[in-house]
C-alpha positions as CSV (number, residue, x, y, z in Angstrom):
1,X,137.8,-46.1,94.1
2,X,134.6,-45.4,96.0
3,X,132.3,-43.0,95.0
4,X,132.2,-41.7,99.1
5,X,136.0,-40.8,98.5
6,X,134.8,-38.2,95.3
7,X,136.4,-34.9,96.4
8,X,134.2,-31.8,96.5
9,X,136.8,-30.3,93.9
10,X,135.8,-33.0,91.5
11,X,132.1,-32.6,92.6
12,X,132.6,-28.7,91.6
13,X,134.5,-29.3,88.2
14,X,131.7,-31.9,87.0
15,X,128.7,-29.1,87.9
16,X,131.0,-26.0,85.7
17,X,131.2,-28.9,83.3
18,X,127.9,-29.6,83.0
19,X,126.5,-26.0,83.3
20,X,129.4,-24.2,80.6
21,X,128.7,-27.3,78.1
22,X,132.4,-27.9,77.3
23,X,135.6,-28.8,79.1
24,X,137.0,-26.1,77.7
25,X,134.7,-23.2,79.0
26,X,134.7,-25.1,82.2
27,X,138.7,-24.9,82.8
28,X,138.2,-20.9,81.7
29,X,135.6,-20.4,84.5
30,X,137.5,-22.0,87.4
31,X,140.7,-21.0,86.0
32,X,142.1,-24.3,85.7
33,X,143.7,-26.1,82.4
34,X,141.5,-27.9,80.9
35,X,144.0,-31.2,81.5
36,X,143.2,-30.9,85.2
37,X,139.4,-30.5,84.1
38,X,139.8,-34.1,82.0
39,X,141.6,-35.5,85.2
40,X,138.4,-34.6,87.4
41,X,136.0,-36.1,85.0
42,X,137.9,-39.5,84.5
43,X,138.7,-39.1,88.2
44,X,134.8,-39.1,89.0
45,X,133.5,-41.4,86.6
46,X,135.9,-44.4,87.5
47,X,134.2,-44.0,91.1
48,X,130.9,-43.7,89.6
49,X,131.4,-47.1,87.1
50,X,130.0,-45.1,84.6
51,X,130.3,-42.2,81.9
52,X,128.1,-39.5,83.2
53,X,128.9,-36.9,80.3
54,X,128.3,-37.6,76.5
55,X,131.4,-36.2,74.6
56,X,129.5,-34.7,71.4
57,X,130.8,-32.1,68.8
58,X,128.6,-29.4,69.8
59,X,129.6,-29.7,73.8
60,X,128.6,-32.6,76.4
61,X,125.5,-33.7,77.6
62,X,124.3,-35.4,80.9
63,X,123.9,-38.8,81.0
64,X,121.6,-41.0,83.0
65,X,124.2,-41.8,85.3
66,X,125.1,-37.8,85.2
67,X,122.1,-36.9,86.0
68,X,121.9,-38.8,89.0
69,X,125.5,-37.4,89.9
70,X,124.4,-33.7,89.3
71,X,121.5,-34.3,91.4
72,X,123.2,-35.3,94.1
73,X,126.0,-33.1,93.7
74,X,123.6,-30.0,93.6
75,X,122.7,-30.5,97.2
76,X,125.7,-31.7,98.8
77,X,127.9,-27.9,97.3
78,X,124.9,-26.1,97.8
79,X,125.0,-27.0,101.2
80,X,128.6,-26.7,101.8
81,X,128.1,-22.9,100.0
82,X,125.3,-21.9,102.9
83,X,127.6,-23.3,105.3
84,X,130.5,-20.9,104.5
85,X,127.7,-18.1,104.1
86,X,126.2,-18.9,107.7
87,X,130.0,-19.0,108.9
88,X,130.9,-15.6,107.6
89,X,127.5,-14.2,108.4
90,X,126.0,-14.1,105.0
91,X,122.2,-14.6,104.6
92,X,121.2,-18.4,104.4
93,X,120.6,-20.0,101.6
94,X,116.8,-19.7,102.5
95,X,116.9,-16.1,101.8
96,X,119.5,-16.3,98.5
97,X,118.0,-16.5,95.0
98,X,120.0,-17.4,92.1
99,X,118.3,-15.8,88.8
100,X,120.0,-15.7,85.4
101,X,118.6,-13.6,82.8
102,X,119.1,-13.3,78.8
103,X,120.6,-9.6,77.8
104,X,117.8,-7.4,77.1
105,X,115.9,-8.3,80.3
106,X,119.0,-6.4,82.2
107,X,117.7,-3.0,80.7
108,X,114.4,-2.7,82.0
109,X,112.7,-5.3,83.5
110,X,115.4,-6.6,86.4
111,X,115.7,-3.4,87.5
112,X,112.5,-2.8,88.0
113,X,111.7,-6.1,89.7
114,X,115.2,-5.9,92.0
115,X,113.9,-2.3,92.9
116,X,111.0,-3.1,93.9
117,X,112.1,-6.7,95.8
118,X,114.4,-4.1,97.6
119,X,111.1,-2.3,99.4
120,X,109.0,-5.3,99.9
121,X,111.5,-7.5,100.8
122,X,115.0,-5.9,101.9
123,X,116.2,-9.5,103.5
124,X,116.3,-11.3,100.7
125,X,119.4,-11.8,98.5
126,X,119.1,-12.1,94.9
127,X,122.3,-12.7,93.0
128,X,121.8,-12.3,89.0
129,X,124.0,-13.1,85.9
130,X,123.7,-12.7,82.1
131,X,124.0,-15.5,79.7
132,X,122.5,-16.8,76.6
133,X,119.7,-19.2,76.5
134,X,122.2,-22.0,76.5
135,X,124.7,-21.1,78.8
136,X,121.2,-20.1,81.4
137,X,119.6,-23.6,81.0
138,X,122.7,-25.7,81.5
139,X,123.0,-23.4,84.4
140,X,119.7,-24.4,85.7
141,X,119.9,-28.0,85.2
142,X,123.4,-28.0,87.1
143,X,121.0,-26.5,89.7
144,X,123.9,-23.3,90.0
145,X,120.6,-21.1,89.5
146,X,117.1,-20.9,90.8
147,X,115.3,-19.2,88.1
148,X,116.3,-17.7,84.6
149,X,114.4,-15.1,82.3
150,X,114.7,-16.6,78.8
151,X,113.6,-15.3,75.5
152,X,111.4,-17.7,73.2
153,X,111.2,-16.8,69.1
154,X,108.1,-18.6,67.0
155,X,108.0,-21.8,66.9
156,X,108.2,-21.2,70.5
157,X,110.3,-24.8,70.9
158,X,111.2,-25.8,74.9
159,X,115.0,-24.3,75.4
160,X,116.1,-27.7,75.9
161,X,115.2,-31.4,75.0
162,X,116.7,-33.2,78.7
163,X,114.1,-35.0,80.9
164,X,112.4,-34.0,83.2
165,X,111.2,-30.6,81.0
166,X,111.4,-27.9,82.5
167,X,109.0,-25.8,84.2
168,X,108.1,-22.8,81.9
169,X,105.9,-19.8,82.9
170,X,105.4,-17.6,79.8
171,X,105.0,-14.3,81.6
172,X,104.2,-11.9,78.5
173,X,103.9,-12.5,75.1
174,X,104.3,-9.3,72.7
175,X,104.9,-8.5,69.2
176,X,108.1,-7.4,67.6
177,X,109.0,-3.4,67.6
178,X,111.7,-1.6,65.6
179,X,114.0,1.3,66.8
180,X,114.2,4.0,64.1
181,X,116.3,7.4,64.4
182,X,113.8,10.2,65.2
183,X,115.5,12.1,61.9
184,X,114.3,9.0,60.0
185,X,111.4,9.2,57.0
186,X,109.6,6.4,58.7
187,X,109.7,8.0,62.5
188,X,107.1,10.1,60.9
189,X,104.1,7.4,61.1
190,X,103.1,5.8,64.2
191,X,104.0,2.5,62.7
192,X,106.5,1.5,60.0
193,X,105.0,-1.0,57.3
194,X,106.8,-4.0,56.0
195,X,107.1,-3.1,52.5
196,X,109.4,0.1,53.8
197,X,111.9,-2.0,55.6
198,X,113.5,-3.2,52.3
199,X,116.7,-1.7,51.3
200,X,117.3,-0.7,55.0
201,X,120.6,-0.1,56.7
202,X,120.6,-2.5,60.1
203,X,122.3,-3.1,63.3
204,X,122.7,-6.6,64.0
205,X,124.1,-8.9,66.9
206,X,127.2,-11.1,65.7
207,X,125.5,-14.4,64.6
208,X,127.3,-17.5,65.5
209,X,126.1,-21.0,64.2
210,X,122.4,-21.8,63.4
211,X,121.9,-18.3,66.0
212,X,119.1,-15.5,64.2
213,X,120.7,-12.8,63.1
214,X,119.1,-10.7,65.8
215,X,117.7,-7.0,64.8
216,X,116.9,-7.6,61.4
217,X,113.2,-7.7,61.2
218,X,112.7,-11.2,60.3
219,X,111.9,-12.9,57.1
220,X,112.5,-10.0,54.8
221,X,112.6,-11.1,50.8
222,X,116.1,-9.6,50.3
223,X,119.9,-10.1,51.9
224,X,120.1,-7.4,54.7
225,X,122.6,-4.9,54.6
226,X,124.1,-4.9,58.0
227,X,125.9,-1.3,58.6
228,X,126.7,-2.2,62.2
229,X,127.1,-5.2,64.6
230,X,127.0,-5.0,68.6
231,X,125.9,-7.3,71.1
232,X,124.7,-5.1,73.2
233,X,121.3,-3.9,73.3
234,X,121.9,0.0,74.6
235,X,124.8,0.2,71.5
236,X,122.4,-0.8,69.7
237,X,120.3,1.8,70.7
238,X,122.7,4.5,70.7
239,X,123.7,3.6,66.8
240,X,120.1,3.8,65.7
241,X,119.9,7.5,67.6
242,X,123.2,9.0,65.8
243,X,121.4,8.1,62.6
244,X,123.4,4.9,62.0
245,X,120.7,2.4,60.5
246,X,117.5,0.2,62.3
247,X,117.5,-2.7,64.1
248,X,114.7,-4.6,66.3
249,X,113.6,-4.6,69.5
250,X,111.3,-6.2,71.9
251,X,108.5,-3.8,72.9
252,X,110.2,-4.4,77.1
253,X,113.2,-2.4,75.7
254,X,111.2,0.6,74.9
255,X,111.7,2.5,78.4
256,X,115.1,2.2,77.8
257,X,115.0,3.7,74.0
258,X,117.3,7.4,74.4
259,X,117.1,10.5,73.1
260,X,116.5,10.6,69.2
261,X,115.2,6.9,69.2
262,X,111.2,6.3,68.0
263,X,109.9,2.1,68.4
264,X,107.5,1.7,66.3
265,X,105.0,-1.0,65.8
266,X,105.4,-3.0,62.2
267,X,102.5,-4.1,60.2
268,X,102.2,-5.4,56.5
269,X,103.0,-9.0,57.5
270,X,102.4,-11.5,60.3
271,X,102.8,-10.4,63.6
272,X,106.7,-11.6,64.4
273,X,105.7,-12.4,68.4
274,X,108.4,-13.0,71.5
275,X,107.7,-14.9,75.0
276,X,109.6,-13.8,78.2
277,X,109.3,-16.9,79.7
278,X,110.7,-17.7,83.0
279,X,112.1,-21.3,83.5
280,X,113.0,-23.4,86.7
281,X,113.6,-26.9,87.4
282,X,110.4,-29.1,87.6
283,X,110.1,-29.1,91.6
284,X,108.4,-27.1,94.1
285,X,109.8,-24.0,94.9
286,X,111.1,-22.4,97.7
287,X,109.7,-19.3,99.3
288,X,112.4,-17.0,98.6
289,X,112.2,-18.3,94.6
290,X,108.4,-17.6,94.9
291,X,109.1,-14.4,96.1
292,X,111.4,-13.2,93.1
293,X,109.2,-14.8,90.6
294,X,106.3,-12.7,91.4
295,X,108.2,-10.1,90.9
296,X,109.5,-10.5,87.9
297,X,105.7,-11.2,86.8
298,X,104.4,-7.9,87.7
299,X,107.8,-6.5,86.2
300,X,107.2,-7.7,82.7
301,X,103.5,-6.8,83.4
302,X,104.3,-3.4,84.1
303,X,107.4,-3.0,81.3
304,X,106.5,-2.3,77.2
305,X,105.9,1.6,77.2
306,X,108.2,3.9,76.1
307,X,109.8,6.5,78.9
308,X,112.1,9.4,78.5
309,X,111.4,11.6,75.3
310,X,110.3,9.0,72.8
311,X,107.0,9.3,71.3
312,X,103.7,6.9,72.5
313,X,104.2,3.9,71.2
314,X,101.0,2.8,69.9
315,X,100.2,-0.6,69.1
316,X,96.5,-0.1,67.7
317,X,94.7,0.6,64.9
């Protein structure tokens, strides 16, 4: 088989492939069986003469060969996408931004940046998704987004170790707040110290593998006591308002904070920071991608102070 006779279904299965990280959450996302998905790999690789995915335990990975492929393949559906857009009378793909974000950064800071990309520039099309830091990079390095919003914890390690590195712009850089109920002894202070958060009651995200176990302030001497779990940040929220326990926050989430919540600074121990730190593929960008990227700058330059009826939120001495 030549690889000029490689369908453009096979083209499609190999990019949700590479950008879900298994054959199994690729099938799921184009809702095919995951024996069809297998067929469209082997199918694509005997025409290429080589593997161009890595079967590993923890999901695939692109190969030399693959990346070649992906490449390739990026341009060619791409292309056929703006072409049924141009056919149906969609915007071009000059004006169409792909941006994927990580969950928080839907509260607050998209908004903000969509609203005001609305008013300055009411041709262009942005089409967002949520997604882990994962599922967002794979997503990139399929090229089946432009830009993605990720979230970077100390060490502050690159999301991904694949060649060429992506290009990272680290937009803000703020400590680590905490979301007590206003009824609360500690929403009494303007700051909560370290020493108080032992024996606390917390609401946590599931954790999955070698994942943080996100809104428990970090590196605490004791085994948390985690009273409630939720993945989502505005549950979250809502559980520390009725009185239900504490969890973390980044300081971005604070205009979002409801009724009843106080975010409070933490001191007593070193400074637990967090990058928003917005990622592309390591190539000049186009116009439109420009566009939306300085807006999300002056978003998460304008984002970090508390709206609504929560106190100040005061980060100085």
């Amino acid at each position: 088989m030549d690889f000029t006779d490689v369908s453009l279904t096979a083209l499609r299965v190999f990019r949700a492939v590479t950008e879900q990280g298994t054959f199994t959450a690729a099938a799921a996302s184009l809702g095919y069986t995951q024996s069809a998905v297998s067929r469209q790999i082997a199918a694509i690789e005997r025409a290429a003469g080589a593997e161009l995915l890595e079967r590993r335990r923890d999901g695939v990975r692109l190969t030399a060969a693959g990346r070649v492929v992906m490449r390739r393949a990026t341009t060619v559906l791409d292309e056929i996408d703006a072409t049924a857009r141009e056919l149906s009378g969609l915007p071009g793909q000059a004006g169409t931004v792909r941006l994927g974000w990580f969950p928080s950064a839907g509260a607050v800071l998209l908004p903000t940046a969509l609203a005001t990309l609305r008013r300055t520039d009411p041709g262009l099309h942005v089409i967002s998704r949520e997604g882990t830091t994962p599922a967002l990079v794979r997503a990139l390095r399929a090229g089946s987004l432009d830009l993605a919003l990720l979230a970077s914890v100390p060490p502050f390690r690159p999301p991904d170790a694949e060649s060429p590195a992506l290009a990272l712009e680290t937009l803000t850089e703020r400590a680590l707040c905490l979301a007590v109920p206003a009824g609360h002894p500690l929403a009494r202070g303007d700051f909560a110290d370290v020493a108080d958060l032992r024996g606390q009651r917390w609401i946590a995200s599931p954790s999955s593998g070698e994942d943080r176990l996100m809104g428990v302030w970090p590196g605490l001497d004791e085994r948390p006591e985690i009273a409630h779990t939720a993945r989502d940040w505005l549950a979250k929220l809502h559980l520390v308002a009725a009185g239900c326990g504490l969890t973390t926050v980044p300081v971005t989430l604070a205009a979002a904070a409801p009724p009843g919540v106080r975010i409070l600074p933490v001191r007593g121990g070193p400074q637990e920071q967090r990058r928003l730190v917005l990622a592309r593929l390591p190539r000049p960008p186009a116009e439109p991608v420009t566009r939306v990227a300085a807006a999300l700058r002056a978003a998460a330059l304008d984002t970090g102070t508390p709206g609504g009826s929560s106190p100040p939120l005061r980060l100085g001495g």
